[in-house]
PDB file of C-alpha atoms in Angstrom:
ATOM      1  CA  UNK A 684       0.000   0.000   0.000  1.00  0.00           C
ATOM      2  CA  UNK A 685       1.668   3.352  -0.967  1.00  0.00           C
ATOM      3  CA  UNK A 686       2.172   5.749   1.848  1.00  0.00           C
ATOM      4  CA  UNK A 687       0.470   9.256   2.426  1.00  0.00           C
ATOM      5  CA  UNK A 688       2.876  11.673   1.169  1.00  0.00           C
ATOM      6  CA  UNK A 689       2.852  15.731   1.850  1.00  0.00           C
ATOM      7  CA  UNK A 690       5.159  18.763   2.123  1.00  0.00           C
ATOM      8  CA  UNK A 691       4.052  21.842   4.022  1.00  0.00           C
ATOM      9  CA  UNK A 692       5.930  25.126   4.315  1.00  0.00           C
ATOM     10  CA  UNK A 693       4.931  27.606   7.399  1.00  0.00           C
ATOM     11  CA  UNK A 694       5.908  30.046   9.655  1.00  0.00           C
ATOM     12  CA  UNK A 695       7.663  29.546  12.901  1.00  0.00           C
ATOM     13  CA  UNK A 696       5.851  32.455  14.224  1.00  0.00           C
ATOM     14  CA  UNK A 697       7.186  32.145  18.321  1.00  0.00           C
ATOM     15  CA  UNK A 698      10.572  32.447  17.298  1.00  0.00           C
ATOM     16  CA  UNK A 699      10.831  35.628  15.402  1.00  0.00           C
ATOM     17  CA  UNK A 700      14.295  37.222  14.908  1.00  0.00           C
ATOM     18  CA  UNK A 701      15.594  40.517  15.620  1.00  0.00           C
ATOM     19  CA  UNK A 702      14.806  41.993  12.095  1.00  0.00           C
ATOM     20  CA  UNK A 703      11.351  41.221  12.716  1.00  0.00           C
ATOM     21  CA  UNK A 704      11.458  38.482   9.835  1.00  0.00           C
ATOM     22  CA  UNK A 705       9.853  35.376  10.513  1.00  0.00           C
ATOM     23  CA  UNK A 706      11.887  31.715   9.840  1.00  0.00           C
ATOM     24  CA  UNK A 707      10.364  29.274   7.680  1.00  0.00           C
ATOM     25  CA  UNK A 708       9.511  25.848   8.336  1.00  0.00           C
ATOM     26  CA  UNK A 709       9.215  22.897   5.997  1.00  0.00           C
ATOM     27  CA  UNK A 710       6.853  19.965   7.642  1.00  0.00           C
ATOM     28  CA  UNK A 711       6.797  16.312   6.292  1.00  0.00           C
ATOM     29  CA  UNK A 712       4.343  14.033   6.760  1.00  0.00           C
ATOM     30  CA  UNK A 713       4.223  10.184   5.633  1.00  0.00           C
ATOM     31  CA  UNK A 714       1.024   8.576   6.847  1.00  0.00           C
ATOM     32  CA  UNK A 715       0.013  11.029   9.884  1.00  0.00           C
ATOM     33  CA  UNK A 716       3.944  11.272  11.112  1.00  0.00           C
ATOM     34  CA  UNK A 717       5.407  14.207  11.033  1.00  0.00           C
ATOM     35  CA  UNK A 718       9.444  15.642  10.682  1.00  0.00           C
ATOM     36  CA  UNK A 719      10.151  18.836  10.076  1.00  0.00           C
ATOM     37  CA  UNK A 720      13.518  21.200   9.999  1.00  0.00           C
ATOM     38  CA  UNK A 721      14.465  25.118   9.269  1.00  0.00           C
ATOM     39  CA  UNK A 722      14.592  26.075   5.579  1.00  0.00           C
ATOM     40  CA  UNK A 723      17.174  28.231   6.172  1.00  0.00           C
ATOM     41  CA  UNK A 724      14.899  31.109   5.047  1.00  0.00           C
ATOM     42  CA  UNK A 725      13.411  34.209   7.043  1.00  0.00           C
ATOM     43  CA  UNK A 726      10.507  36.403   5.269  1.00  0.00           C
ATOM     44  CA  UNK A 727       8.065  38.884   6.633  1.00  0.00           C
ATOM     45  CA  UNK A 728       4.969  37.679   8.257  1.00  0.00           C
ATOM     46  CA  UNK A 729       2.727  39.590   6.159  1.00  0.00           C
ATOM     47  CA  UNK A 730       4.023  38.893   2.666  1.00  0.00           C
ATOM     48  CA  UNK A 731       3.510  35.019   3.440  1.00  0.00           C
ATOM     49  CA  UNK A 732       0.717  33.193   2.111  1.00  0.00           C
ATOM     50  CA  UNK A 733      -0.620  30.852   4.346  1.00  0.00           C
ATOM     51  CA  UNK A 734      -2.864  28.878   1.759  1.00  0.00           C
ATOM     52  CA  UNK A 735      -0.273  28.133  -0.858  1.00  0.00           C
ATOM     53  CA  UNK A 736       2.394  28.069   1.526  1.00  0.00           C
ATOM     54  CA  UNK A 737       4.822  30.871  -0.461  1.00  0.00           C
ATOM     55  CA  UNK A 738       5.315  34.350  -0.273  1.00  0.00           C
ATOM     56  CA  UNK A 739       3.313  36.576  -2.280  1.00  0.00           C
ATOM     57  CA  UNK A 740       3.998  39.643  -4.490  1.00  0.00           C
ATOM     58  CA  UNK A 741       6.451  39.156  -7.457  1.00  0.00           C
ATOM     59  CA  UNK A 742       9.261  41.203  -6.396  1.00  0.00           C
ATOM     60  CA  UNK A 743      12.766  39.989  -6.379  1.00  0.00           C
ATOM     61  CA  UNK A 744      12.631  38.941  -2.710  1.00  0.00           C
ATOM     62  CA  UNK A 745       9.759  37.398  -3.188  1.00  0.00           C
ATOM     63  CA  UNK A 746      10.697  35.535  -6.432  1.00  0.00           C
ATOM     64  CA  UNK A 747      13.848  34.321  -5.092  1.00  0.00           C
ATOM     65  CA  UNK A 748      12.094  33.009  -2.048  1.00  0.00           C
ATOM     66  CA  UNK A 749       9.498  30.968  -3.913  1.00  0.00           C
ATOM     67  CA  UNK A 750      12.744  29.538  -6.090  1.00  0.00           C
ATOM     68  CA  UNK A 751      14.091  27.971  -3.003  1.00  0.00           C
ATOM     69  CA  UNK A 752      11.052  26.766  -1.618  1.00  0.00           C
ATOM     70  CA  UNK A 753      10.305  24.907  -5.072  1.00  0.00           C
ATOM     71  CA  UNK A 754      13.760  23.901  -4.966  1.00  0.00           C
ATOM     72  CA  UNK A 755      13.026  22.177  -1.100  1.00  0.00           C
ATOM     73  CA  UNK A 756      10.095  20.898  -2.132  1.00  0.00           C
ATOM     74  CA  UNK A 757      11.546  19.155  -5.676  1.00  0.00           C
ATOM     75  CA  UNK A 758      14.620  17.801  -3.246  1.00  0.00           C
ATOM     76  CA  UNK A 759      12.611  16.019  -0.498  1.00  0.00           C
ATOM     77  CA  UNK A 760      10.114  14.804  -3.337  1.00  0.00           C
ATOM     78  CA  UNK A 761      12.917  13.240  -4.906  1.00  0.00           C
ATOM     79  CA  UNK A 762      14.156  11.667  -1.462  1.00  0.00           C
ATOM     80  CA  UNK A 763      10.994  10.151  -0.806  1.00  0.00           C
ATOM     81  CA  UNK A 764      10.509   8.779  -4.243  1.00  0.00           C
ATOM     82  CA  UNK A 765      14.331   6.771  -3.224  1.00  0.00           C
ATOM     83  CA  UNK A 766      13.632   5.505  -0.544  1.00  0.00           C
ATOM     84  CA  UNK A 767       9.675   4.427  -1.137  1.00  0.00           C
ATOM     85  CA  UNK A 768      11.880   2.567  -4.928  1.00  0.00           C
ATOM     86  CA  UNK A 769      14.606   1.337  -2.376  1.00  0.00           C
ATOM     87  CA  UNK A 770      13.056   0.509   1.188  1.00  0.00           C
ATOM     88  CA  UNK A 771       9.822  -1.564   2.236  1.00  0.00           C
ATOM     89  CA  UNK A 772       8.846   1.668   4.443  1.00  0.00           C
ATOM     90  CA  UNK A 773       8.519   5.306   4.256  1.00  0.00           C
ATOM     91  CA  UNK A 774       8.606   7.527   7.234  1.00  0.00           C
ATOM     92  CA  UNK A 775       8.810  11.260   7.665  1.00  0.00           C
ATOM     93  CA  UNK A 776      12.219  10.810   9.320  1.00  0.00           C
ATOM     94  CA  UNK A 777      13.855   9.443   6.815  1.00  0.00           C
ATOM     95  CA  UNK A 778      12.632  11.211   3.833  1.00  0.00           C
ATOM     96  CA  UNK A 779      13.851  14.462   6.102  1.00  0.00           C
ATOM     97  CA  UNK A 780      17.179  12.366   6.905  1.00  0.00           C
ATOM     98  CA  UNK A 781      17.863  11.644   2.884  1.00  0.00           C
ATOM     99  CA  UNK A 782      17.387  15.275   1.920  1.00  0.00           C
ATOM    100  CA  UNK A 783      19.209  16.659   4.423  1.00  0.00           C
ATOM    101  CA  UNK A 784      22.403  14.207   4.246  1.00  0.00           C
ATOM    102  CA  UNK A 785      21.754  12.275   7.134  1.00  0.00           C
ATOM    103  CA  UNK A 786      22.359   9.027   5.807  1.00  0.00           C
ATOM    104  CA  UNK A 787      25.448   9.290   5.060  1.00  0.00           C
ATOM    105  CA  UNK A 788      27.426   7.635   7.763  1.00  0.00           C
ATOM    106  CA  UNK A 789      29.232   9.638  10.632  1.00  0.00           C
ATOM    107  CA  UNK A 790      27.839  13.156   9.269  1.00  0.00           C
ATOM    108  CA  UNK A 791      25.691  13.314  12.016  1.00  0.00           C
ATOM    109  CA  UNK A 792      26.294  14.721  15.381  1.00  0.00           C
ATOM    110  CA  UNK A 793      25.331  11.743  17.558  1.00  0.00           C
ATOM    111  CA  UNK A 794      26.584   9.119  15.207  1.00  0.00           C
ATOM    112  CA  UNK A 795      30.269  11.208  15.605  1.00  0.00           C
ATOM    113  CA  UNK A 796      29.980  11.232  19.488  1.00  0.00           C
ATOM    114  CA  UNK A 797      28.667   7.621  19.442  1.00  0.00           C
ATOM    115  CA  UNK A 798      31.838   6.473  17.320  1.00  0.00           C
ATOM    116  CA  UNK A 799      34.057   9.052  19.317  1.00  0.00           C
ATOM    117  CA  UNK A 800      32.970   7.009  22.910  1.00  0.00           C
ATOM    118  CA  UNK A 801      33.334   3.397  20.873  1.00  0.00           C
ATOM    119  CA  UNK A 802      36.800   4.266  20.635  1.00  0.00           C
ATOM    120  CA  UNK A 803      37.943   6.081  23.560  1.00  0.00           C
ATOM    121  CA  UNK A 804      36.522   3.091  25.610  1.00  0.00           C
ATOM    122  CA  UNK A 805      39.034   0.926  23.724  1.00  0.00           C
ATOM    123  CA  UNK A 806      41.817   3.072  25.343  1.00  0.00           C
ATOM    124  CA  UNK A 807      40.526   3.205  28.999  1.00  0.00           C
ATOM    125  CA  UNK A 808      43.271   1.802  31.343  1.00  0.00           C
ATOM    126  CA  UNK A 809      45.891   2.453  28.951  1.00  0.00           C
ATOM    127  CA  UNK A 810      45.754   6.396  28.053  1.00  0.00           C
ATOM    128  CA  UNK A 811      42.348   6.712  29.050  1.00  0.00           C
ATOM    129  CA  UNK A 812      40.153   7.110  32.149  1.00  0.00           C
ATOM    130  CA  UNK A 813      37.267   5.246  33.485  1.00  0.00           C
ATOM    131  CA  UNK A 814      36.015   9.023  34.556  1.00  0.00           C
ATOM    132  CA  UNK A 815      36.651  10.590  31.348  1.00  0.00           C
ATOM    133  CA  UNK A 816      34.680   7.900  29.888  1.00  0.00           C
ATOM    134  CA  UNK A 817      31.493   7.887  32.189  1.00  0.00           C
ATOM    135  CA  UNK A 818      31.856  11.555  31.744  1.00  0.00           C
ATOM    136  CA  UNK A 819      31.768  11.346  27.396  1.00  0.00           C
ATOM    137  CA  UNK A 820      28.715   9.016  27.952  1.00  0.00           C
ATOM    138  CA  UNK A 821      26.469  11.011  30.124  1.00  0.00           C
ATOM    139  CA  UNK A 822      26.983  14.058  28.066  1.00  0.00           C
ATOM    140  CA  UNK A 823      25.671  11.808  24.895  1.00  0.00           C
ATOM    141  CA  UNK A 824      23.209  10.871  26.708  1.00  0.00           C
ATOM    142  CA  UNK A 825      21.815  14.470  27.628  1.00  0.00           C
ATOM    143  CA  UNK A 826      22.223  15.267  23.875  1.00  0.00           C
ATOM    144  CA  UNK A 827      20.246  12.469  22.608  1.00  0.00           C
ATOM    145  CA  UNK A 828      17.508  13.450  24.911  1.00  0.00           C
ATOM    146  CA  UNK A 829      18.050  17.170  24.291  1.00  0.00           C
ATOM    147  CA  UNK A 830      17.630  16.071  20.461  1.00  0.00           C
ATOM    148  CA  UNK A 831      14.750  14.192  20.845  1.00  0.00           C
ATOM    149  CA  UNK A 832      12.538  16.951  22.800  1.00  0.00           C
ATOM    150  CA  UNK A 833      13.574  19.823  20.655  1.00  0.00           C
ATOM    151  CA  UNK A 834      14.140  18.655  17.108  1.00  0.00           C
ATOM    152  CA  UNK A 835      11.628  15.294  17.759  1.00  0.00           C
ATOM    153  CA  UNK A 836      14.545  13.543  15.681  1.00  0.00           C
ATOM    154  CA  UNK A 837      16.274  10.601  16.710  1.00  0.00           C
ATOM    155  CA  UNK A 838      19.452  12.615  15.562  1.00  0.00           C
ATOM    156  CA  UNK A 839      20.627  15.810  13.659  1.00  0.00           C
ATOM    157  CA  UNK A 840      23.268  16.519  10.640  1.00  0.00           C
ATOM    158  CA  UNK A 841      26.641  18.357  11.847  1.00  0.00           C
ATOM    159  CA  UNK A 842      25.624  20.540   9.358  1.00  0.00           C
ATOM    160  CA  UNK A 843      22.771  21.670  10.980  1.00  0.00           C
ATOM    161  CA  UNK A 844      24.279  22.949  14.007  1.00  0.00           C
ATOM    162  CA  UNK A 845      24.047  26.811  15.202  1.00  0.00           C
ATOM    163  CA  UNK A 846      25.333  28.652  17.624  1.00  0.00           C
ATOM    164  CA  UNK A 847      21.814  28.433  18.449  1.00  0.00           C
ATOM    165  CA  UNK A 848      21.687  25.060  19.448  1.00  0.00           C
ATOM    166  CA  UNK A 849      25.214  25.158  21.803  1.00  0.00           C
ATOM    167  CA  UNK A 850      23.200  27.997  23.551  1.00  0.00           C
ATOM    168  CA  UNK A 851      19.809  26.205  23.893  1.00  0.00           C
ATOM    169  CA  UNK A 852      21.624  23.036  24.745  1.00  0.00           C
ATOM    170  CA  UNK A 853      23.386  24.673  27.811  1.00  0.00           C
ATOM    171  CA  UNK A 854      20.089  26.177  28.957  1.00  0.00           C
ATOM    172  CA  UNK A 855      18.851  22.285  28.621  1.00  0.00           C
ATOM    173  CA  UNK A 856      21.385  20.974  30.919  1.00  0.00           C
ATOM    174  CA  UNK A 857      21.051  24.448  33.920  1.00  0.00           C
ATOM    175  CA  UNK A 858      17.068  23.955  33.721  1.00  0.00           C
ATOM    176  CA  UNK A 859      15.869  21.007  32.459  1.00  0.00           C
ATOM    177  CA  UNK A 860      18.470  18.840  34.338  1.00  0.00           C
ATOM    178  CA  UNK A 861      19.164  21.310  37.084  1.00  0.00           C
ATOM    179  CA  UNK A 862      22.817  21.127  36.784  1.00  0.00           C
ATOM    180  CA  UNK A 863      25.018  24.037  38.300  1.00  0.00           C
ATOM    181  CA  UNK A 864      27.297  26.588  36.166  1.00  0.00           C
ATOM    182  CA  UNK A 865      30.213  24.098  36.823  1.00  0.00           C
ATOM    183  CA  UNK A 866      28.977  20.652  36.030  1.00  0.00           C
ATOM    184  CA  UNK A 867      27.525  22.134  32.977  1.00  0.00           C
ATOM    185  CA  UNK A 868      31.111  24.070  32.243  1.00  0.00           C
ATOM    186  CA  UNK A 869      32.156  20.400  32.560  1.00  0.00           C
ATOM    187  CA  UNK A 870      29.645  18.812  30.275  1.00  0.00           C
ATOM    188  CA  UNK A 871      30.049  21.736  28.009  1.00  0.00           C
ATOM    189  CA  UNK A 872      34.080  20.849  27.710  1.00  0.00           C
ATOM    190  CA  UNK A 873      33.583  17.772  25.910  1.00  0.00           C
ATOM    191  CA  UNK A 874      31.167  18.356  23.729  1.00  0.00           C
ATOM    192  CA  UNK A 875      33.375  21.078  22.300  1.00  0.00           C
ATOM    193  CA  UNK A 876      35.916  18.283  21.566  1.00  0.00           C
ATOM    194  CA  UNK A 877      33.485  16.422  19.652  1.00  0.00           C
ATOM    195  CA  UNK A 878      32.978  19.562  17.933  1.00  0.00           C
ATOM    196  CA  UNK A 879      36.567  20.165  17.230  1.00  0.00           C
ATOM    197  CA  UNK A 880      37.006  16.759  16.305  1.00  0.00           C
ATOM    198  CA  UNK A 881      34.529  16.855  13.207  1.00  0.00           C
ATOM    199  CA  UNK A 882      35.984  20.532  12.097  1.00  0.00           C
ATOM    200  CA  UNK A 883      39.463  18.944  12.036  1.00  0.00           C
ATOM    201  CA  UNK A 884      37.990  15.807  10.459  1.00  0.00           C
ATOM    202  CA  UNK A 885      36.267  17.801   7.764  1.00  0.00           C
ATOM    203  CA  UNK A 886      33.150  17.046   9.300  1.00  0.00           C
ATOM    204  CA  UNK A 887      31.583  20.413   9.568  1.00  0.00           C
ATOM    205  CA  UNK A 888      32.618  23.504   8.311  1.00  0.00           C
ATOM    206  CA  UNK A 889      31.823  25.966  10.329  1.00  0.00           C
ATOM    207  CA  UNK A 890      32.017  25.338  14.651  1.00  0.00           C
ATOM    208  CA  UNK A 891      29.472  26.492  15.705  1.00  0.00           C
ATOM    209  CA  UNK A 892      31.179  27.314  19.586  1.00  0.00           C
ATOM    210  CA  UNK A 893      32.190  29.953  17.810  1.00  0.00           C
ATOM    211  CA  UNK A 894      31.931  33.001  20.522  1.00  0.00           C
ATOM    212  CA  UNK A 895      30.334  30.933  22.547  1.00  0.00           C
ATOM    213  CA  UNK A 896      32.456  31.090  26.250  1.00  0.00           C
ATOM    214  CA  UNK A 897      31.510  29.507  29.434  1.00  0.00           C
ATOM    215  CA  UNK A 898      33.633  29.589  32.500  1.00  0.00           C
ATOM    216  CA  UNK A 899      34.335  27.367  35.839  1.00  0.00           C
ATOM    217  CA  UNK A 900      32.612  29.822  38.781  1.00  0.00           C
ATOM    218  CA  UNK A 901      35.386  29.432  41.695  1.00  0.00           C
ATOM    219  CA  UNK A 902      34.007  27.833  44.885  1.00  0.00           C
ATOM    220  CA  UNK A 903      35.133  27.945  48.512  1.00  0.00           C
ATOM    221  CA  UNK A 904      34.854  24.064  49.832  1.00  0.00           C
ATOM    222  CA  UNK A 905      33.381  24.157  53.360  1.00  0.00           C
ATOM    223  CA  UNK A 906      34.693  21.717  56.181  1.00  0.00           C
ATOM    224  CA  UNK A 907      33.139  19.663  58.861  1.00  0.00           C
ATOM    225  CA  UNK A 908      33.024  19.759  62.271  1.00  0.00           C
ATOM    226  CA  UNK A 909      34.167  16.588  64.595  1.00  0.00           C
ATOM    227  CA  UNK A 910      30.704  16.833  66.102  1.00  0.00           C
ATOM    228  CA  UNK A 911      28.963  16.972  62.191  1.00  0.00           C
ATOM    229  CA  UNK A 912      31.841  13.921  61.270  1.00  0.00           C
ATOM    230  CA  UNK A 913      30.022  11.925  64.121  1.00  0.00           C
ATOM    231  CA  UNK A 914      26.843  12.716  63.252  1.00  0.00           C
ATOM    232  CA  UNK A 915      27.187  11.349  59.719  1.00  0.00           C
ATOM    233  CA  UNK A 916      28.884   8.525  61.216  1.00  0.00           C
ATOM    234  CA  UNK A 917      25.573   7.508  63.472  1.00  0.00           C
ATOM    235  CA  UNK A 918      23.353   8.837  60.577  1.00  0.00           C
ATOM    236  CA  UNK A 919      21.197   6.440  59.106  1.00  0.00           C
ATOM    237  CA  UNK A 920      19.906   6.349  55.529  1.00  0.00           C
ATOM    238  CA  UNK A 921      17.314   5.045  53.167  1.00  0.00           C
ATOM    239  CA  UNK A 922      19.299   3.825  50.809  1.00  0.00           C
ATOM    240  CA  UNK A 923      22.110   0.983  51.455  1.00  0.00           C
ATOM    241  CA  UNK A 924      23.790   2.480  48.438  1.00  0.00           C
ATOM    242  CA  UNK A 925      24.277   5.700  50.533  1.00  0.00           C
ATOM    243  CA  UNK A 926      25.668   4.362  53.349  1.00  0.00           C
ATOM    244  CA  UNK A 927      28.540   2.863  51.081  1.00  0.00           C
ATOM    245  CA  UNK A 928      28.805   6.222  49.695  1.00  0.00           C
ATOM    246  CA  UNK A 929      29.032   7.842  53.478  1.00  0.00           C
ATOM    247  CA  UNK A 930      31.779   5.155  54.629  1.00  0.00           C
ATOM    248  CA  UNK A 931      33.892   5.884  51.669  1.00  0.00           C
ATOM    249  CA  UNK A 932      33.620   9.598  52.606  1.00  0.00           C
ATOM    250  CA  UNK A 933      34.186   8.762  56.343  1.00  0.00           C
ATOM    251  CA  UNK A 934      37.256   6.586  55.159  1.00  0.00           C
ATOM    252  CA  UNK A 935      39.005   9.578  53.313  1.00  0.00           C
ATOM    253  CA  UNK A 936      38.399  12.001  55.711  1.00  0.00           C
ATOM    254  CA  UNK A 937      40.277   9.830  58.237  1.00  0.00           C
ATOM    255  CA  UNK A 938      42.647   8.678  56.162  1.00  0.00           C
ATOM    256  CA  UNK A 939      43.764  12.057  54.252  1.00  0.00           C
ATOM    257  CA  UNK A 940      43.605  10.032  51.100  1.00  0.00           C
ATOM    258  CA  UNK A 941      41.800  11.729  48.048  1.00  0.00           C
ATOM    259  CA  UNK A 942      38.832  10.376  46.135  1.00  0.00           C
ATOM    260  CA  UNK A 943      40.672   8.850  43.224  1.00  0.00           C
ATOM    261  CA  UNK A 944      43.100   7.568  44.877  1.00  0.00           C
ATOM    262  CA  UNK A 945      40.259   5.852  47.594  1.00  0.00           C
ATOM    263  CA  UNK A 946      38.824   3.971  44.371  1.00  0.00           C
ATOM    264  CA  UNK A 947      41.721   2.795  42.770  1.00  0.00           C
ATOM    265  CA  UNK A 948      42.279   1.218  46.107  1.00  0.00           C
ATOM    266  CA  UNK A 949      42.502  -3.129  45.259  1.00  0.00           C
ATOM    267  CA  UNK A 950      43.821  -5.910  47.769  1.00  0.00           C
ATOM    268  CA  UNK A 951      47.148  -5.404  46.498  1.00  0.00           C
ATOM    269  CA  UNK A 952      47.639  -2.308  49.106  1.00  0.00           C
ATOM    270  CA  UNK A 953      46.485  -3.761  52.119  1.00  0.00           C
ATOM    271  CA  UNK A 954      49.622  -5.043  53.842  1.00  0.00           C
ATOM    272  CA  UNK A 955      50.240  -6.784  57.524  1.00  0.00           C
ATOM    273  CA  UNK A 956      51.674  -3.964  59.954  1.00  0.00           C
ATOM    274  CA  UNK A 957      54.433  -4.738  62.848  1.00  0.00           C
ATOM    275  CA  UNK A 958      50.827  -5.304  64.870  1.00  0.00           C
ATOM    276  CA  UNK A 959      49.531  -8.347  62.654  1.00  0.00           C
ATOM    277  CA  UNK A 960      47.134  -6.313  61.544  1.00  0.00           C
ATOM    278  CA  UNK A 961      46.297  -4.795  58.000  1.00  0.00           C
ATOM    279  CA  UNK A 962      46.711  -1.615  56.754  1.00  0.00           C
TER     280      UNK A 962
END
């Protein structure tokens, strides 16, 4: 049975830039699923035609508009005729995908960071990190979601990133996820590698962190008290998880030793003192 099939062009009228013009949007849909992306094009509200979905008036601006929406329009109708000739399904996604260059393979920005991660967990333990690690893979993970509630894509071209998008993703991470300036500084950090990565790889053309500055807000670390110390020791908790989490705390307090050294703690350090005991 041969899918529904249409292409509608509108206005993204809540998001209006500073020259008053309006963006315009170019919707898919392929049997009551929608995708839909920017078409790169900004016009006044009131030369747009809402019924035919072009601007009116035959001026030069106007003329030249209409040329690139045809041009859209004759690009994604070719995409879908591909892949409905190629594939056993057609979906809005992936007619959107073909026309924008999303299927070819690591042009897009999850697909990158996915392969990036792949390969830096190859090298953990030898030039690598665990932390670094965890840290690559819970910033992929906010961008996938981050992705998925703005765009409603399961991914997005390199090409199609803004400065825009760095911006709105770091107001993702403060409200959405509630992080503080620093952890999203830290977040932040290497997601601009990625970002470099696929410039230097020919990737992307333009980075779009260009401008874009963050810094690490300094904090003053508190300290406890002996009577707080014993409190926490005689605290009890919910969780059994967190009172693991408060004896390794309790361990380097006493001990003067620093968090990364306390986990790469094994049996290997535990020796027998002049008291037969271990230490």
């Amino acid at each position: 049975m041969r899918s529904t099939f249409k292409v509608l062009f509108y206005l993204k009228r809540n998001a209006p830039k500073k020259s008053g013009l309006i963006p315009v949007m170019c919707r898919i849909t392929v049997n009551g699923k929608i995708a839909q992306f920017s078409c790169k094009l900004d016009v006044e509200e009131k030369s747009w035609n809402v019924k035919s979905g072009r601007v009116s008036g035959r001026s030069i601006v106007a003329q030249e508009a209409n040329r690139m929406l045809d041009k859209i329009r004759v690009g994604i109708n070719r995409a879908y005729q591909q892949i409905s000739d190629r594939d056993n399904y057609v979906t809005a996604e992936k007619v959107r995908n073909a026309y924008l260059g999303l299927g070819m393979n690591h042009e897009t920005l999850l697909a990158v960071f996915r392969q990036h991660n792949e390969d830096y967990e190859k090298q953990v333990g030898k030039l690598k990190s665990l932390r670094s690690y965890w840290k690559y893979c819970v910033v992929y993970k906010h961008l996938a979601e981050f992705v998925e509630k703005r765009y409603k894509v399961s991914d997005i071209a390199l090409k199609e990133l803004t400065p825009a998008f760095i911006t709105d993703f770091e107001l993702f991470l403060k409200v959405e996820k509630s992080h503080c300036n620093n952890t999203v500084w830290s977040y932040m950090m290497p997601f601009r590698k990625i970002i470099y990565m696929a410039v230097n790889n020919g990737l992307l053309q333009r980075d779009p962190f260009f401008a874009y500055s963050i810094t690490k807000e300094e904090t003053k670390r508190g300290f406890l008290t002996k009577e707080e110390i014993t409190l926490l020791i005689n605290g009890t908790f919910k969780k059994k998880s967190y009172e693991l989490i408060r004896d390794l705390f309790i361990f380097c307090s006493y001990t003067g030793l620093s968090w990364t050294d306390m986990a790469n703690l094994t049996e290997a350090n535990l020796q027998t003192s002049f008291d037969g005991h271990l230490w």
